[in-house]
Amino acid sequence: MDKILVHGGRRLRGSVRISGSKNSALPILAATLLTKEPCTITRVPDLSDIHYMLTILGELGCEVERASGMVQIRAEHVSTAAPYDIVRKMRASVCVLGPLLGRELEATVSLPGGCVIGDRPIDLHLRGFEALGATVRVAGGNVKVLAPKLRGARISLRSNFGSTVLGTGNVMMAAVLAEGETVIDGAAEEPEVVDLANFLNAMGAKIEGAGSRTITIQGVKELHGANHEVIPDRIEAGTFLVAGAISGDEVALQRIQPEHLRTVTEPLAEAGFEILSNGSQLTIRPGAQRRPLKISTMPYPGFPTDMQAQMCALLASTGGISVVTENVFPNRFMHVAELKRMGADIALQGPTAVITGVPKLSAAPVMASDLRASAALVLAGLQAEGVTEVNRVYHIDRGYESIDEKLNALGAQIERVKA
Ligand code: EPU
């Protein structure tokens, strides 16, 4: 298993090009199942999660061609059951359910198991399919949804944790070919949902309101092929902003959408960093004084759960007491024990981490537990004294395109050691 060695103490300076969004690209690739015609998706990041999705689409019968950031998919004939051995590797595989149900009125995938960041049920996705007229059966570890026909309906996707991002996408993808009007209340407002709706509309769907709590869909008879460029990855961008905050003299992010990052730039400014926005570029510089923060993760437009671990890495060495509350996945704190092994002073009280900033972290061998936790450990390594060894880096390759090369181009010293 590969590991990453981070030599601490290097200053970062320069600019980095942000890749296309993983969490946008995954459902968009699944949405190509909705038409027999070819679709071309560009700015698709080169990540293992994307590879899994393309493998699933290939197994379902799609013709898939890939060249650098471009993917061409033609789903002329499709089967309706996604194979377990690939589905089990990636929870986002569930987003083939919606388009298969929409097109073929039937879909089977294995039920996603628990995940290190929490329970991760799909009850809201299934509730949405049922409202459209589908029957849901769970047997042998698989979930099967089938319907004689789909009819538009009013559906609420609200939960105790806000809404559901992939659930909103899944229901939207099933509803575009349903008869009549569907209204989704309590829809997720994330930019990735808007990106998916834009792609579906480019395919001939009639979706309004994506990006707000209420999405209205007028069903159409069929969709056609379309081309689409995936939006920039706001979480990769946020991670590089935090890298700049931790070790940067001046770090610029290129090819981003600054408004998607406000939920991260606002707390960073409050923590004392100088942030300059110029078109599709954002620059972060150290300010006069670093300050501790109080943050709570929330669905968009709140502070993203996918940035919580990285922010903990920054606050671990920020003087004063910071308080970080995780509201979306209340158990998503696997990074805390590892940060403590590097000298961080963090006390967990239920879904809240109380972080007392220490002057310096020290290097240690640490274990990555999930994608964002592994990013946080690399960020901690940038500022630690000595060489931090991050094990199980396959987690980081699921969601960051060449993170080691990009950080090295900014002046970091990171080695990837092949096992
Ligand atoms: N939830 C339910 N029932 C459901 C679905 C969700 O109770 O049917 C709960 C979840 O347990 C959680 C909350 O609702 O407490 C939000 O979960 P959501 O469904 O929004 O998560 P997701 O769509 O499965 C996406 C991202 C995650 C990101 C979350 C929240 C993708 C592929 N994944 O997951 O990204 O953390 O939204 O923003 O888009 C990551 O990139 O590292 C990652 C985990």
XYZ file of C-alpha atoms and ligand atoms in Angstrom:
463
model
C 0.000 0.000 0.000
C 1.450 3.388 -0.986
C 2.319 5.899 1.672
C 3.101 9.587 1.599
C 6.027 11.210 3.379
C 5.515 14.882 4.142
C 8.654 16.835 5.053
C 7.366 19.589 7.342
C 8.334 23.227 7.453
C 8.456 24.171 3.749
C 6.784 27.432 2.757
C 4.268 27.333 -0.100
C 4.161 29.956 -2.833
C 2.683 30.039 -6.335
C -0.502 28.983 -8.054
C -2.401 25.741 -8.444
C -5.018 24.717 -11.026
C -8.091 23.224 -9.436
C -9.575 20.079 -11.020
C -13.190 19.313 -11.885
C -15.456 18.383 -8.995
C -15.556 14.718 -7.979
C -18.959 15.059 -6.345
C -20.404 16.736 -9.429
C -18.811 14.386 -11.928
C -20.048 11.172 -10.243
C -23.823 11.766 -10.610
C -23.319 13.499 -13.971
C -21.587 10.410 -15.347
C -24.459 8.286 -13.971
C -26.963 10.627 -15.663
C -25.635 9.643 -19.094
C -27.592 6.382 -18.536
C -30.749 8.404 -19.230
C -30.180 8.594 -22.994
C -29.223 6.227 -25.807
C -27.331 9.051 -27.474
C -23.647 9.833 -26.847
C -22.683 12.375 -24.173
C -19.344 14.092 -23.701
C -18.289 15.225 -20.244
C -15.187 17.366 -19.832
C -13.078 18.407 -16.841
C -13.579 14.971 -15.336
C -10.914 14.514 -12.649
C -8.595 11.517 -12.761
C -9.540 9.826 -9.478
C -10.177 6.289 -8.351
C -13.840 7.062 -7.530
C -14.330 8.240 -11.121
C -12.647 5.073 -12.349
C -15.104 2.980 -10.282
C -18.072 4.865 -11.724
C -16.836 4.396 -15.291
C -16.286 0.689 -14.594
C -19.862 0.373 -13.302
C -21.182 2.156 -16.396
C -19.118 -0.192 -18.593
C -20.507 -3.227 -16.733
C -24.027 -1.880 -17.235
C -23.405 -1.947 -20.989
C -22.267 1.612 -21.778
C -19.516 2.300 -24.283
C -17.013 4.449 -22.396
C -14.048 6.270 -23.897
C -11.694 8.409 -21.877
C -8.942 10.788 -22.948
C -7.308 13.015 -20.331
C -10.153 15.013 -18.722
C -12.763 14.054 -21.334
C -15.161 11.128 -21.130
C -17.505 10.013 -23.902
C -20.319 7.684 -22.952
C -22.962 6.007 -25.056
C -25.594 4.046 -23.184
C -27.390 2.542 -26.159
C -28.337 -0.709 -24.417
C -28.160 -1.028 -20.655
C -28.700 -3.746 -18.111
C -30.318 -2.784 -14.809
C -28.240 -4.509 -12.129
C -24.941 -2.971 -11.005
C -22.329 -5.586 -10.001
C -21.622 -5.916 -6.259
C -17.830 -6.216 -6.365
C -17.488 -2.703 -7.811
C -20.477 -1.093 -6.114
C -19.182 -2.073 -2.672
C -16.030 -0.016 -3.271
C -17.875 3.270 -3.625
C -21.003 4.497 -1.927
C -21.753 6.971 -4.721
C -22.624 3.949 -6.910
C -26.165 4.379 -5.566
C -26.608 7.250 -7.979
C -27.123 4.828 -10.879
C -30.456 3.865 -9.254
C -32.289 7.058 -10.257
C -31.345 7.125 -13.948
C -31.868 3.365 -14.413
C -35.278 3.569 -12.759
C -36.139 6.609 -14.900
C -35.157 4.926 -18.147
C -35.791 1.200 -17.613
C -38.335 1.362 -14.734
C -36.122 -1.046 -12.850
C -32.747 -0.957 -11.076
C -30.779 -3.098 -8.644
C -27.644 -2.191 -6.701
C -26.151 -3.701 -3.588
C -27.054 -1.684 -0.515
C -24.145 0.472 0.559
C -22.739 -0.742 3.856
C -21.693 1.480 6.744
C -18.861 3.866 6.100
C -16.159 5.181 8.358
C -17.744 8.657 8.482
C -21.119 7.317 9.658
C -24.126 5.175 8.995
C -25.036 6.673 5.621
C -28.546 5.337 4.972
C -30.369 5.798 1.639
C -33.907 5.852 3.055
C -34.585 9.324 1.610
C -33.579 8.245 -1.913
C -35.927 5.270 -1.615
C -38.742 7.383 -0.183
C -38.445 9.618 -3.244
C -38.600 6.679 -5.669
C -41.654 5.310 -3.853
C -43.405 8.654 -4.138
C -42.847 8.452 -7.915
C -44.634 5.088 -7.956
C -41.787 2.612 -7.502
C -41.764 -0.416 -5.231
C -38.628 -0.970 -3.189
C -37.430 -4.462 -2.268
C -34.405 -5.276 -0.176
C -33.148 -8.869 -0.399
C -29.773 -10.578 -0.316
C -27.983 -7.311 0.414
C -29.413 -5.716 -2.729
C -31.968 -3.006 -3.160
C -34.264 -3.327 -6.138
C -36.591 -0.559 -7.272
C -39.171 -1.156 -9.952
C -42.273 0.556 -11.261
C -44.932 -0.100 -13.898
C -44.558 3.617 -14.725
C -43.312 6.729 -12.940
C -45.701 9.552 -12.114
C -44.687 13.026 -10.914
C -45.312 13.690 -7.209
C -44.585 16.076 -4.355
C -41.628 14.692 -2.381
C -39.950 15.904 0.790
C -36.265 15.031 1.211
C -35.818 16.792 4.558
C -34.012 14.877 7.279
C -32.659 15.660 10.747
C -29.312 16.405 9.079
C -30.631 18.784 6.429
C -31.232 17.336 2.990
C -29.400 14.711 0.976
C -27.082 15.644 -1.883
C -26.973 12.356 -3.791
C -30.602 11.662 -2.823
C -31.717 14.927 -4.439
C -29.722 14.015 -7.554
C -31.110 10.488 -7.629
C -34.750 11.567 -7.332
C -34.197 14.325 -9.886
C -32.725 11.790 -12.349
C -35.683 9.422 -11.903
C -38.246 12.223 -12.163
C -37.027 13.773 -15.436
C -38.683 10.959 -17.395
C -41.741 10.576 -15.109
C -45.173 11.560 -16.353
C -46.225 15.019 -15.122
C -44.784 17.371 -12.523
C -42.513 16.481 -9.601
C -41.795 18.941 -6.808
C -38.901 18.168 -4.460
C -39.211 20.015 -1.132
C -36.233 20.168 1.179
C -33.874 19.668 -1.774
C -30.112 19.925 -1.239
C -28.842 23.325 -2.422
C -25.238 22.294 -3.138
C -23.563 23.581 -6.342
C -23.128 19.933 -7.385
C -26.940 19.559 -7.519
C -27.126 22.663 -9.730
C -24.397 21.254 -12.008
C -26.323 17.992 -12.397
C -29.571 19.885 -13.131
C -27.753 21.972 -15.760
C -26.493 18.818 -17.463
C -29.958 17.209 -17.354
C -31.494 20.363 -18.823
C -28.860 20.306 -21.581
C -30.123 16.750 -22.299
C -33.667 18.093 -22.704
C -34.983 17.827 -19.130
C -37.182 20.576 -17.662
C -35.867 21.336 -14.195
C -36.312 24.631 -12.354
C -35.191 25.790 -8.945
C -31.977 23.750 -8.550
C -29.845 25.529 -5.956
C -32.920 26.354 -3.854
C -34.927 24.240 -1.406
C -37.664 23.543 -3.944
C -36.956 21.925 -7.290
C -39.689 21.514 -9.896
C -39.396 19.002 -12.704
C -41.737 18.671 -15.673
C -41.352 15.139 -16.984
C -40.397 14.723 -20.649
C -40.718 11.658 -22.932
C -37.025 11.260 -23.651
C -33.626 12.882 -23.267
C -30.931 13.355 -25.882
C -27.120 13.422 -25.832
C -25.330 16.538 -24.557
C -21.886 17.943 -23.770
C -21.060 19.345 -20.365
C -18.081 20.735 -18.448
C -17.972 19.785 -14.759
C -17.700 22.660 -12.249
C -14.447 23.207 -10.302
C -13.989 21.130 -7.154
C -14.782 23.469 -4.258
C -13.499 20.973 -1.696
C -10.157 20.476 -3.457
C -9.955 24.278 -3.711
C -10.824 24.678 -0.018
C -8.157 22.129 0.892
C -5.506 24.132 -1.012
C -6.731 27.319 0.664
C -6.136 25.690 4.038
C -2.701 24.486 2.832
C -1.965 28.117 1.945
C -3.226 29.213 5.362
C -1.071 26.652 7.146
C 2.190 27.096 5.273
C 1.742 29.666 2.581
C 3.487 32.922 1.853
C 1.007 33.439 -0.961
C -1.004 30.717 -2.699
C -3.326 31.368 -5.654
C -6.051 28.992 -6.801
C -6.891 29.068 -10.501
C -10.009 28.041 -12.433
C -12.387 28.141 -9.497
C -15.820 29.626 -8.807
C -15.151 31.922 -5.812
C -18.853 32.131 -4.846
C -18.895 28.363 -4.204
C -16.044 28.883 -1.731
C -17.530 31.695 0.341
C -18.463 29.222 3.057
C -14.733 28.518 3.459
C -13.193 31.903 2.677
C -15.386 33.710 5.233
C -14.141 31.677 8.220
C -10.565 31.865 6.897
C -10.832 35.659 6.771
C -12.254 35.600 10.298
C -9.244 33.502 11.323
C -7.027 36.362 10.182
C -6.021 35.431 6.617
C -6.085 37.842 3.720
C -8.138 36.545 0.805
C -8.230 38.265 -2.575
C -10.688 37.317 -5.290
C -10.042 38.116 -8.936
C -12.378 36.522 -11.502
C -11.829 32.787 -11.365
C -8.799 33.140 -9.083
C -8.500 33.381 -5.303
C -5.321 34.188 -3.405
C -4.626 33.554 0.260
C -1.919 35.345 2.265
C -1.067 35.288 5.943
C -2.580 38.166 7.916
C -1.175 40.049 10.883
C -2.461 37.536 13.430
C -4.096 34.085 13.356
C -7.269 33.732 15.410
C -9.190 30.680 16.660
C -12.629 29.920 15.217
C -16.022 28.562 16.138
C -17.474 26.583 13.228
C -20.441 24.292 12.710
C -20.809 22.173 9.600
C -24.117 22.546 7.794
C -25.526 21.690 4.374
C -24.720 24.294 1.689
C -24.559 27.285 2.024
C -23.185 26.380 5.474
C -19.617 25.358 6.269
C -19.018 22.043 4.430
C -18.549 18.798 6.347
C -16.020 17.874 3.641
C -13.757 20.710 4.913
C -14.097 19.993 8.627
C -11.039 17.724 9.010
C -8.773 20.093 7.065
C -9.925 23.022 9.184
C -9.150 21.026 12.346
C -5.571 20.625 11.025
C -5.266 24.412 10.730
C -6.872 25.175 14.090
C -4.673 22.603 15.847
C -1.783 25.067 15.546
C -3.773 28.298 15.905
C -3.364 29.889 19.330
C -6.490 30.021 21.519
C -9.464 27.699 21.743
C -11.444 26.731 18.645
C -14.725 24.841 18.657
C -15.761 22.699 15.689
C -19.196 21.048 15.619
C -20.050 18.395 13.035
C -23.786 18.449 12.272
C -23.918 16.488 9.007
C -22.003 13.312 9.972
C -21.744 13.596 13.788
C -19.110 10.803 14.027
C -16.806 12.183 11.348
C -13.825 12.711 13.646
C -11.460 9.840 12.784
C -8.700 12.375 12.092
C -8.759 13.660 15.675
C -6.926 10.687 17.211
C -4.274 10.920 14.458
C -3.836 14.690 14.900
C -3.389 14.069 18.620
C -0.556 11.661 17.785
C 1.093 14.676 16.135
C 0.805 16.730 19.315
C -2.573 18.403 18.772
C -4.664 19.162 21.845
C -8.222 18.221 20.910
C -11.024 17.072 23.205
C -14.085 15.460 21.656
C -17.417 16.141 23.319
C -20.061 14.311 21.267
C -20.196 15.961 17.836
C -17.947 18.820 18.986
C -14.169 19.078 18.928
C -12.633 21.579 21.328
C -9.213 22.443 19.951
C -6.602 24.213 22.060
C -4.011 25.464 19.602
C -0.410 24.358 20.186
C 2.606 26.304 18.886
C 3.851 23.403 16.732
C 2.807 19.912 15.634
C 5.383 17.142 15.451
C 5.706 14.471 12.773
C 4.457 10.937 13.400
C 3.383 7.894 11.412
C -0.390 8.328 10.964
C -3.203 6.369 9.398
C -5.639 7.831 6.870
C -9.195 6.691 7.593
C -11.184 8.417 4.853
C -10.675 10.887 2.061
C -10.918 14.203 3.906
C -9.203 12.875 7.033
C -6.217 11.890 4.898
C -6.075 15.374 3.382
C -6.095 16.793 6.909
C -3.121 14.616 7.864
C -1.128 15.806 4.842
C -1.952 19.412 5.835
C -0.865 18.698 9.393
C 2.370 17.219 8.029
C 3.131 20.418 6.093
C 3.435 22.341 9.362
C 4.905 19.590 11.574
C 8.497 19.317 12.663
C 10.030 16.276 10.955
C 8.708 13.800 8.394
C 5.084 12.706 8.709
C 4.270 9.303 7.260
C 0.654 9.093 6.040
C -0.397 5.497 5.499
C -3.324 4.138 3.453
C -3.100 6.950 0.920
C -5.493 5.154 -1.427
C -8.137 7.155 0.448
C -6.636 10.416 -0.790
C -6.462 9.178 -4.390
C -10.245 8.720 -4.319
C -10.773 12.461 -4.292
C -7.621 14.507 -4.929
C -5.987 14.551 -8.339
C -2.188 14.441 -7.869
C -2.295 16.229 -4.511
C 1.375 15.437 -3.854
C 2.509 16.816 -7.236
C 0.347 19.932 -6.877
C 1.656 20.673 -3.378
C 5.247 20.015 -4.479
C 4.808 22.503 -7.339
C 3.941 25.064 -4.632
C 7.154 24.285 -2.727
C 6.175 21.397 -0.457
C 8.370 18.315 -0.159
C 6.168 15.263 -0.377
C 7.258 11.817 -1.500
C 5.022 8.953 -2.472
C 6.532 5.639 -1.495
C 5.295 2.629 -3.446
C 4.806 -0.392 -1.264
N -29.073 10.868 5.101
C -30.154 10.170 5.566
N -30.861 9.425 4.680
C -30.569 9.383 3.352
C -29.452 10.107 2.887
C -28.724 10.856 3.791
O -30.438 10.182 6.763
O -31.276 8.712 2.585
C -28.251 11.672 6.043
C -26.795 11.204 6.070
O -26.610 10.110 6.951
C -26.082 12.448 6.506
C -26.878 13.552 5.826
O -28.161 12.990 5.546
O -26.179 12.590 7.884
C -26.273 14.108 4.548
O -25.929 13.045 3.676
P -25.988 13.199 2.094
O -26.984 12.233 1.554
O -26.166 14.625 1.725
O -24.553 12.706 1.667
P -24.221 12.055 0.275
O -25.064 12.666 -0.777
O -24.209 10.582 0.385
C -22.428 13.768 -0.530
C -20.963 13.747 -0.817
C -20.170 13.632 0.480
C -20.556 14.807 1.390
C -22.061 14.820 1.616
C -22.536 16.005 2.435
C -20.844 12.701 -2.995
C -20.375 11.570 -3.823
N -20.638 12.621 -1.688
O -22.715 12.514 0.088
O -18.808 13.754 0.108
O -19.891 14.689 2.614
O -22.745 14.854 0.352
O -22.184 17.186 1.826
O -21.354 13.681 -3.504
C -16.497 13.453 0.291
O -16.382 13.959 -0.846
O -15.511 13.253 1.053
C -17.823 13.072 0.778
C -18.027 12.220 1.776
